[in-house]
Coordinates of C-alpha atoms and ligand atoms in Angstrom, one line a residue:
M17 CA -69.9 23.8 13.4
D18 CA -66.6 22.2 13.9
A19 CA -63.8 23.5 11.7
P20 CA -63.0 21.5 8.6
V21 CA -59.5 23.1 8.8
K22 CA -56.9 23.4 11.6
K23 CA -54.2 25.8 12.5
N24 CA -51.3 26.0 10.0
D25 CA -53.3 24.4 7.2
I26 CA -52.8 26.0 3.9
V27 CA -56.0 26.2 1.8
E28 CA -57.2 27.7 -1.4
V29 CA -60.3 29.8 -1.0
E30 CA -62.5 32.3 -2.8
F31 CA -63.6 35.5 -1.0
V32 CA -67.3 36.0 -1.1
D33 CA -67.7 39.1 1.1
L34 CA -66.0 41.7 3.3
S35 CA -66.6 41.6 7.0
H36 CA -67.5 44.7 9.0
E37 CA -63.8 44.8 10.0
G38 CA -62.8 44.9 6.4
A39 CA -61.4 41.3 6.2
G40 CA -62.1 39.0 3.3
V41 CA -64.8 36.4 4.1
A42 CA -64.2 32.9 2.7
R43 CA -66.1 29.7 3.1
V44 CA -64.4 26.4 3.4
E45 CA -67.1 23.6 3.3
G46 CA -69.5 26.1 4.8
Y47 CA -67.1 27.2 7.5
T48 CA -66.3 30.9 7.6
L49 CA -62.7 32.1 7.5
F50 CA -61.9 35.8 8.0
V51 CA -58.7 36.8 6.1
P52 CA -57.4 40.4 6.3
Y53 CA -56.6 42.0 2.9
G54 CA -58.8 39.5 1.0
I55 CA -61.2 41.1 -1.6
P56 CA -64.5 39.5 -2.7
G57 CA -64.2 37.7 -6.0
E58 CA -60.5 36.9 -5.4
K59 CA -59.1 33.4 -5.2
A60 CA -56.2 33.1 -2.8
K61 CA -53.9 30.8 -0.9
V62 CA -54.4 31.3 2.8
K63 CA -52.8 30.0 6.0
V64 CA -55.1 29.1 8.8
L65 CA -54.1 30.9 12.0
K66 CA -56.8 30.2 14.5
T67 CA -60.0 28.2 14.5
K68 CA -63.1 28.7 16.7
K69 CA -66.4 26.9 16.8
G70 CA -68.3 28.9 14.1
F71 CA -65.4 30.7 12.3
G72 CA -61.7 31.1 12.0
F73 CA -59.0 33.5 11.0
G74 CA -56.4 33.2 8.2
K75 CA -53.4 35.0 6.7
L76 CA -53.3 35.9 3.1
L77 CA -50.3 34.1 1.6
E78 CA -50.8 34.7 -2.1
V79 CA -53.6 36.1 -4.3
L80 CA -54.1 33.7 -7.2
D81 CA -56.8 35.6 -9.0
E82 CA -56.6 39.3 -8.4
S83 CA -59.6 41.5 -8.1
E84 CA -59.9 44.6 -10.4
H85 CA -60.6 46.6 -7.2
R86 CA -57.2 45.8 -5.6
I87 CA -54.6 48.5 -5.6
T88 CA -51.1 48.8 -4.1
P89 CA -51.6 50.6 -0.8
P90 CA -50.0 54.1 -1.1
C91 CA -48.7 54.0 2.5
P92 CA -45.5 52.1 3.0
I93 CA -46.3 51.0 6.5
Y94 CA -50.0 50.1 5.9
D95 CA -49.7 46.5 6.9
K96 CA -47.8 47.2 10.2
C97 CA -49.8 50.2 11.4
G98 CA -53.4 49.0 11.7
G99 CA -54.7 52.6 11.6
C100 CA -56.2 51.9 8.1
Q101 CA -57.8 48.7 7.0
L102 CA -58.9 49.4 3.4
Q103 CA -56.0 51.0 1.6
H104 CA -55.7 47.9 -0.7
L105 CA -59.2 48.6 -2.1
T106 CA -59.9 51.4 -4.6
Y107 CA -61.6 54.3 -2.9
E108 CA -64.6 53.9 -5.2
R109 CA -65.0 50.3 -3.9
Q110 CA -64.6 51.4 -0.3
L111 CA -67.7 53.6 -0.7
V112 CA -69.6 50.7 -2.3
Y113 CA -68.6 48.5 0.7
K114 CA -69.8 51.0 3.3
R115 CA -73.2 51.3 1.6
K116 CA -73.6 47.6 1.6
L117 CA -72.6 47.4 5.2
V118 CA -75.5 49.7 6.1
Q119 CA -77.9 47.8 3.8
D120 CA -77.0 44.5 5.2
V121 CA -77.5 45.4 8.9
L122 CA -80.7 47.3 8.2
E123 CA -82.1 44.1 6.7
R124 CA -80.5 41.6 9.0
I125 CA -80.8 43.4 12.4
G126 CA -83.5 46.0 11.6
H127 CA -85.7 43.8 9.4
L128 CA -86.1 46.9 7.2
K129 CA -86.2 45.7 3.7
D130 CA -87.4 48.6 1.6
V131 CA -85.5 51.5 3.0
T132 CA -83.5 53.5 0.5
V133 CA -79.8 53.5 1.3
H134 CA -78.1 56.1 -0.9
P135 CA -74.7 55.7 -2.3
T136 CA -72.0 56.7 0.2
L137 CA -71.0 60.3 0.0
G138 CA -67.2 60.2 -0.3
M139 CA -64.4 62.7 -0.5
D140 CA -63.0 64.1 -3.8
D141 CA -59.5 63.7 -2.3
P142 CA -59.7 61.1 0.4
W143 CA -56.2 61.7 1.8
R144 CA -54.7 64.1 4.4
Y145 CA -58.2 64.6 6.0
R146 CA -57.5 64.1 9.7
N147 CA -57.2 67.4 11.7
K148 CA -55.8 65.7 14.9
A149 CA -52.8 63.6 15.5
Q150 CA -52.0 61.8 18.8
V151 CA -48.6 60.4 18.6
P152 CA -46.7 58.3 21.2
I153 CA -43.1 59.1 21.8
G154 CA -40.4 56.6 22.4
E155 CA -36.6 56.1 22.2
R156 CA -34.4 54.1 20.0
E157 CA -30.6 54.0 20.0
G158 CA -30.4 57.3 21.8
G159 CA -32.8 59.1 19.4
L160 CA -36.4 60.0 19.8
I161 CA -39.0 58.2 17.8
A162 CA -42.7 59.2 17.2
G163 CA -45.2 57.1 15.4
F164 CA -47.8 54.5 16.2
Y165 CA -48.1 51.4 18.2
Q166 CA -47.5 48.3 16.0
K167 CA -50.7 46.4 15.4
G168 CA -51.5 44.4 18.5
S169 CA -48.6 45.6 20.5
H170 CA -47.1 48.5 22.4
E171 CA -43.9 48.8 20.3
I172 CA -43.7 52.2 18.8
I173 CA -42.8 52.3 15.1
D174 CA -41.2 55.5 13.9
M175 CA -43.1 57.4 11.3
D176 CA -42.5 60.7 9.6
E177 CA -45.8 61.0 7.7
C178 CA -49.2 59.6 7.8
L179 CA -51.1 59.9 4.6
I180 CA -54.5 60.4 6.2
Q181 CA -53.2 63.2 8.4
E182 CA -53.0 66.9 7.6
E183 CA -49.4 67.7 6.6
A184 CA -49.4 70.4 9.2
N185 CA -49.8 67.8 11.9
D186 CA -46.9 65.7 10.5
T187 CA -44.7 68.8 10.6
V188 CA -45.6 69.4 14.2
V189 CA -44.5 65.9 15.1
Q190 CA -41.3 66.0 13.1
Q191 CA -40.3 69.4 14.6
V192 CA -41.2 68.5 18.2
K193 CA -39.1 65.3 17.8
K194 CA -36.1 67.3 16.6
I195 CA -36.4 70.0 19.2
A196 CA -37.0 67.7 22.1
L197 CA -33.9 65.6 21.1
K198 CA -31.8 68.8 20.8
Y199 CA -32.7 69.8 24.4
G200 CA -32.2 66.4 25.9
I201 CA -35.9 65.6 26.6
R202 CA -36.3 61.9 27.4
A203 CA -39.2 59.9 26.1
Y204 CA -41.5 58.4 28.7
D205 CA -41.1 54.7 29.0
E206 CA -44.2 52.7 29.9
R207 CA -42.4 49.8 31.5
S208 CA -40.1 51.7 33.9
H209 CA -42.6 54.7 34.2
R210 CA -39.6 57.0 33.7
G211 CA -38.8 59.8 31.3
T212 CA -40.8 62.9 30.4
L213 CA -42.5 63.2 27.0
R214 CA -45.4 60.8 26.5
H215 CA -47.4 62.0 23.5
V216 CA -47.4 64.9 21.0
V217 CA -50.9 65.9 20.0
A218 CA -51.3 68.2 17.0
K219 CA -54.5 69.9 16.1
Y220 CA -55.3 71.9 13.0
G221 CA -58.1 74.2 11.9
R222 CA -58.7 73.3 8.3
Q223 CA -60.4 76.6 7.5
T224 CA -58.3 78.9 9.7
K225 CA -55.0 77.0 9.3
D226 CA -54.4 77.5 13.0
V227 CA -52.1 74.9 14.6
M228 CA -52.1 73.7 18.3
V229 CA -49.2 71.8 19.7
V230 CA -49.8 69.8 22.9
L231 CA -46.9 68.2 24.8
V232 CA -48.2 65.5 27.1
T233 CA -45.6 65.0 29.8
K234 CA -45.3 62.8 32.9
Q235 CA -44.3 65.7 35.2
K236 CA -44.9 69.4 35.2
D237 CA -41.2 70.2 35.1
L238 CA -40.1 70.4 31.5
P239 CA -36.3 70.9 31.2
N240 CA -35.2 73.7 28.8
R241 CA -38.8 74.8 28.7
K242 CA -38.1 78.4 27.4
N243 CA -35.9 77.2 24.6
I244 CA -38.3 74.5 23.5
I245 CA -41.2 76.9 23.4
K246 CA -39.2 79.4 21.5
E247 CA -38.1 76.9 18.9
I248 CA -41.6 75.4 18.4
S249 CA -43.1 78.9 18.1
E250 CA -40.5 79.9 15.5
T251 CA -40.4 76.7 13.4
V252 CA -43.9 75.3 13.3
P253 CA -45.9 77.2 10.6
G254 CA -49.2 78.5 11.7
V255 CA -48.7 77.7 15.4
K256 CA -51.1 79.7 17.6
S257 CA -51.0 77.7 20.7
I258 CA -48.5 75.6 22.7
V259 CA -50.0 73.7 25.6
Q260 CA -48.6 71.2 28.1
N261 CA -50.8 68.5 29.6
I262 CA -49.5 66.6 32.6
N263 CA -50.3 63.0 33.0
P264 CA -48.4 61.4 35.9
K265 CA -50.3 58.1 35.8
R266 CA -49.4 54.6 34.7
T267 CA -52.1 54.4 32.0
N268 CA -52.9 54.1 28.3
V269 CA -55.1 57.1 28.5
I270 CA -53.4 59.9 26.7
F271 CA -54.4 63.0 28.7
G272 CA -54.0 63.8 32.4
N273 CA -56.2 66.2 34.3
E274 CA -53.8 69.3 34.3
T275 CA -53.4 71.5 31.3
R276 CA -51.4 74.7 31.1
V277 CA -50.9 77.1 28.2
L278 CA -47.1 77.5 27.5
W279 CA -47.4 80.0 24.7
G280 CA -50.1 81.7 22.6
T281 CA -53.8 81.1 23.1
P282 CA -55.6 78.3 24.9
Y283 CA -57.8 77.7 21.8
I284 CA -57.5 77.4 18.1
Y285 CA -60.5 78.0 15.9
D286 CA -62.1 76.3 12.9
T287 CA -65.4 76.7 11.1
I288 CA -67.9 74.3 9.7
G289 CA -70.1 76.1 7.2
D290 CA -70.9 79.4 8.9
V291 CA -70.4 78.2 12.4
K292 CA -67.2 78.9 14.3
F293 CA -65.8 76.5 16.9
A294 CA -63.1 77.0 19.6
I295 CA -61.0 73.9 20.0
S296 CA -59.0 73.4 23.2
A297 CA -56.4 70.8 23.9
R298 CA -58.8 68.2 25.3
S299 CA -62.1 69.1 23.7
F300 CA -63.7 66.7 21.2
Y301 CA -64.0 68.0 17.7
Q302 CA -64.9 66.0 14.6
V303 CA -61.6 64.7 12.9
N304 CA -62.7 65.2 9.3
P305 CA -64.2 68.7 9.1
E306 CA -64.8 68.6 5.3
Q307 CA -67.0 65.5 5.6
T308 CA -68.6 66.8 8.8
K309 CA -70.0 69.6 6.8
V310 CA -71.5 67.0 4.3
L311 CA -72.9 65.0 7.2
Y312 CA -74.4 68.0 8.9
D313 CA -75.9 69.4 5.7
K314 CA -77.6 66.1 5.3
A315 CA -78.8 66.1 8.9
L316 CA -80.1 69.6 8.4
A317 CA -81.9 68.7 5.2
Y318 CA -83.5 65.7 7.0
A319 CA -84.5 67.9 9.9
G320 CA -86.6 69.9 7.4
L321 CA -86.6 73.1 9.5
N322 CA -88.5 76.2 8.7
G323 CA -87.5 78.4 11.7
E324 CA -90.5 77.5 13.8
E325 CA -89.4 74.2 15.3
T326 CA -88.1 73.2 18.7
V327 CA -85.3 70.8 18.3
I328 CA -83.6 68.5 20.8
D329 CA -80.0 67.4 20.0
A330 CA -79.2 64.4 22.2
Y331 CA -75.6 63.4 22.7
C332 CA -74.6 66.9 21.5
G333 CA -70.8 66.9 22.4
I334 CA -69.5 70.4 22.1
G335 CA -72.7 71.5 20.4
T336 CA -71.6 71.1 16.8
I337 CA -74.9 69.8 15.4
S338 CA -76.9 71.9 17.8
L339 CA -75.4 75.2 16.6
F340 CA -75.6 74.1 13.0
L341 CA -79.4 73.4 13.4
A342 CA -79.9 76.6 15.5
Q343 CA -79.3 78.6 12.4
M344 CA -82.6 77.3 11.1
A345 CA -84.7 76.5 14.2
K346 CA -86.6 78.5 16.7
K347 CA -85.0 76.8 19.7
V348 CA -82.5 74.0 20.2
Y349 CA -81.9 72.0 23.4
G350 CA -78.6 70.0 23.6
V351 CA -77.8 67.4 26.1
E352 CA -74.4 65.7 26.7
I353 CA -72.9 63.6 29.5
V354 CA -69.4 65.2 29.6
P355 CA -69.4 68.5 31.6
E356 CA -66.4 70.0 29.8
A357 CA -68.1 69.4 26.4
I358 CA -71.1 71.3 27.6
E359 CA -68.9 74.2 28.7
D360 CA -67.4 74.2 25.2
A361 CA -70.8 74.1 23.7
K362 CA -71.9 77.1 25.7
R363 CA -68.8 79.0 24.7
N364 CA -69.3 78.1 21.1
A365 CA -72.9 79.4 21.2
E366 CA -71.6 82.7 22.6
L367 CA -68.8 82.8 20.0
N368 CA -71.5 82.6 17.3
E369 CA -73.8 84.9 19.1
M370 CA -76.5 82.3 19.1
T371 CA -79.1 82.8 21.8
N372 CA -81.7 80.2 20.8
V373 CA -79.7 77.3 22.3
D374 CA -79.7 75.7 25.7
F375 CA -77.3 73.1 26.9
E376 CA -77.6 70.8 29.8
V377 CA -75.2 68.2 31.3
G378 CA -76.5 64.7 31.9
E379 CA -77.6 61.5 30.5
A380 CA -79.9 62.0 27.5
E381 CA -82.1 59.1 28.7
K382 CA -82.7 61.0 32.0
V383 CA -82.6 64.6 31.0
I384 CA -84.9 64.4 28.0
P385 CA -87.8 62.6 29.9
A386 CA -87.4 65.3 32.6
W387 CA -87.7 68.0 29.9
Y388 CA -90.7 66.3 28.5
D389 CA -92.3 66.3 32.0
K390 CA -91.7 70.0 32.2
G391 CA -93.5 70.5 28.8
I392 CA -90.5 70.7 26.5
K393 CA -91.5 68.8 23.4
A394 CA -89.4 68.5 20.3
D395 CA -90.8 68.9 16.8
V396 CA -87.5 67.4 15.5
M397 CA -85.3 65.1 17.6
V398 CA -81.7 64.6 16.6
V399 CA -79.6 61.8 18.1
D400 CA -75.9 61.2 17.6
P401 CA -75.0 58.5 20.1
P402 CA -71.7 56.7 20.7
R403 CA -71.1 53.3 19.1
K404 CA -73.4 51.5 21.6
G405 CA -76.4 53.4 20.2
C406 CA -79.3 55.0 22.0
D407 CA -80.4 54.0 25.5
E408 CA -83.8 52.2 25.5
A409 CA -85.3 54.8 27.8
L410 CA -84.5 57.5 25.4
L411 CA -86.1 55.6 22.5
Q412 CA -89.2 55.2 24.6
T413 CA -89.3 58.9 25.4
I414 CA -89.1 59.6 21.6
I415 CA -91.9 57.2 21.0
D416 CA -94.0 59.0 23.7
M417 CA -93.0 62.5 22.7
K418 CA -93.9 61.9 19.0
P419 CA -91.6 64.4 17.3
K420 CA -92.6 64.9 13.6
R421 CA -89.1 63.8 12.5
V422 CA -86.1 62.1 14.0
V423 CA -82.7 62.5 12.5
Y424 CA -80.4 59.7 13.6
V425 CA -76.6 60.3 13.1
S426 CA -74.8 57.0 13.7
C427 CA -71.2 55.8 13.8
N428 CA -72.2 52.2 14.1
P429 CA -74.7 50.8 11.5
A430 CA -75.5 47.7 13.7
T431 CA -76.9 49.8 16.6
L432 CA -78.5 52.2 14.1
A433 CA -80.4 49.2 12.7
R434 CA -81.4 47.9 16.1
D435 CA -82.7 51.3 17.2
L436 CA -84.6 51.9 14.0
K437 CA -86.4 48.7 14.6
V438 CA -87.6 50.0 18.0
L439 CA -88.7 53.3 16.6
E440 CA -90.6 51.5 13.7
E441 CA -92.4 49.4 16.3
G442 CA -93.2 52.6 18.2
G443 CA -95.0 54.3 15.3
F444 CA -92.1 55.8 13.2
M445 CA -91.0 55.0 9.7
T446 CA -87.5 55.1 8.3
K447 CA -87.6 57.1 5.1
E448 CA -84.0 57.0 3.9
V449 CA -80.4 56.5 5.0
Q450 CA -77.4 58.3 3.8
P451 CA -73.9 56.9 4.5
V452 CA -71.2 59.5 4.6
D453 CA -67.5 58.6 4.5
M454 CA -65.9 60.4 7.4
F455 CA -62.9 58.1 7.7
P456 CA -61.6 57.0 4.3
H457 CA -59.4 53.9 4.2
T458 CA -60.7 52.7 7.5
T459 CA -63.8 50.5 8.1
H460 CA -65.5 53.2 10.2
C461 CA -68.9 53.9 8.7
E462 CA -71.0 56.9 9.5
A463 CA -74.6 57.2 8.4
V464 CA -77.6 59.6 8.9
A465 CA -81.2 58.4 8.8
K466 CA -84.4 60.3 8.3
I467 CA -87.3 58.9 10.3
V468 CA -90.8 60.3 10.3
L469 CA -93.9 59.8 12.5
N470 CA -96.3 57.6 10.6
S471 CA -99.4 59.7 11.2
N472 CA -98.1 62.8 9.6
D473 CA -96.5 61.0 6.6
A474 CA -98.7 63.1 4.3
E475 CA -97.2 66.4 5.3
I476 CA -93.6 65.4 4.9
Ligands
SAH9 N1 -72.9 65.3 18.2 C1 -71.5 65.5 18.6 C2 -70.9 64.3 19.4 C3 -71.3 63.0 19.1 S1 -70.3 61.7 19.8 C4 -70.7 65.8 17.4 O1 -71.2 65.7 16.2 O2 -69.6 66.4 17.5 C5 -71.4 61.1 21.1 C6 -71.4 61.9 22.3 O3 -72.3 61.3 23.2 C7 -70.1 62.0 23.1 O4 -69.8 63.4 23.2 C8 -70.4 61.4 24.5 O5 -69.8 62.0 25.5 C9 -71.9 61.5 24.6 N2 -72.6 60.6 25.4 C10 -72.3 59.3 25.7 N3 -73.3 58.7 26.4 C11 -74.2 59.7 26.7 C12 -75.5 59.7 27.4 N4 -75.9 58.6 28.0 N5 -76.2 60.9 27.4 C13 -75.7 62.0 26.8 N6 -74.5 62.0 26.1 C14 -73.8 60.9 26.0

């Protein structure tokens, strides 16, 4: 419909919903306006910023009738940063919002009306949960700054602490900033492609308290290298590993291809439950290990293993779920597209002395049908795809293979709903869905679904 409002109009609205990006949704004569920081139930004065055919965007000028769920965001730079979207909402309400998000798409996209969606499992203390910081470095007035790119731009805003980040990671960034300045290290400048230090990456093992410091530089040569290493190793508590990654390219991608250990070990370690993981500078590891345990426990419960099953873990990454499941299964096969992740997965299997797991590099939608042709058939299939969801060919293989149960771990409720519909049409039934809050204060929503084969409903 044509917009009943135009740019720069100031209108009074009432918010009726939250969008999947966390913005307040208002209707003006049936026309939808998305307004960041609006909360359902609130009346507000809004300035129209942009109008399109079916919907537009506005800016919150003044809340006229405040929601009981509104709080003052604890972070002083919340509105500039863009890393969090929901800090103005009580945590309790954020969990309600994420459950509703899942319910809505299951109904709208999946046409699944009667599926139980449990209340979101949240954190007791939803702050300081991230175990990895990736911070761009810049310069201002002769000093070094480290922080984040301002929302919608590439201007770096200096920041000393991030409230969703482990304090150990904040300490790394503050120390590196000081030490690099002392030894005259210049920040890399995107525009001129000059300077040295591009990013500081800090990783932290929540259980082990190990710290890794990664300096991403444009060139291999790091002036005053010895002194810098010495000071980092002496002043960063818990540091076990200092690594340099070299990225000579003009690119937004953080890491380059070359990595070298400057001091200490090439890995740090962490554990999830009883499983130990080695974390290297570039390997993927879940950023909220506390909630990862909650998620995996749920996945394990949904898998319903008794030690006799063959399990396939599609999109296995570094084998986190595979190894978790291998504790309870006869055999686990993991498949993942990134070769380095599979190397990590194999190493992690060795580290835990697990011999009942096999990992293969490749596309899940090609490797799993090939396994099926060779006679490998899963009793339980676990999938944890990226945001775009499962490939159709993989869903078809699952339908043909008929595992007793499918456990679907999803970071995007919309594609989860789409894929559940396909599985339902192929003879499966979605039993229940559990949202787990892996990323408090952001709109990211993780959920795990239990799906069973219709014919053996009785024995579940
Ligand atoms: N299960 C892992 C990682 C999940 S993230 C964990 O919990 O840590 C999704 C993973 O799917 C990524 O590691 C990505 O590299 C991989 N991936 C993306 N497309 C794929 C495909 N077509 N086949 C196999 N793996 C794929």
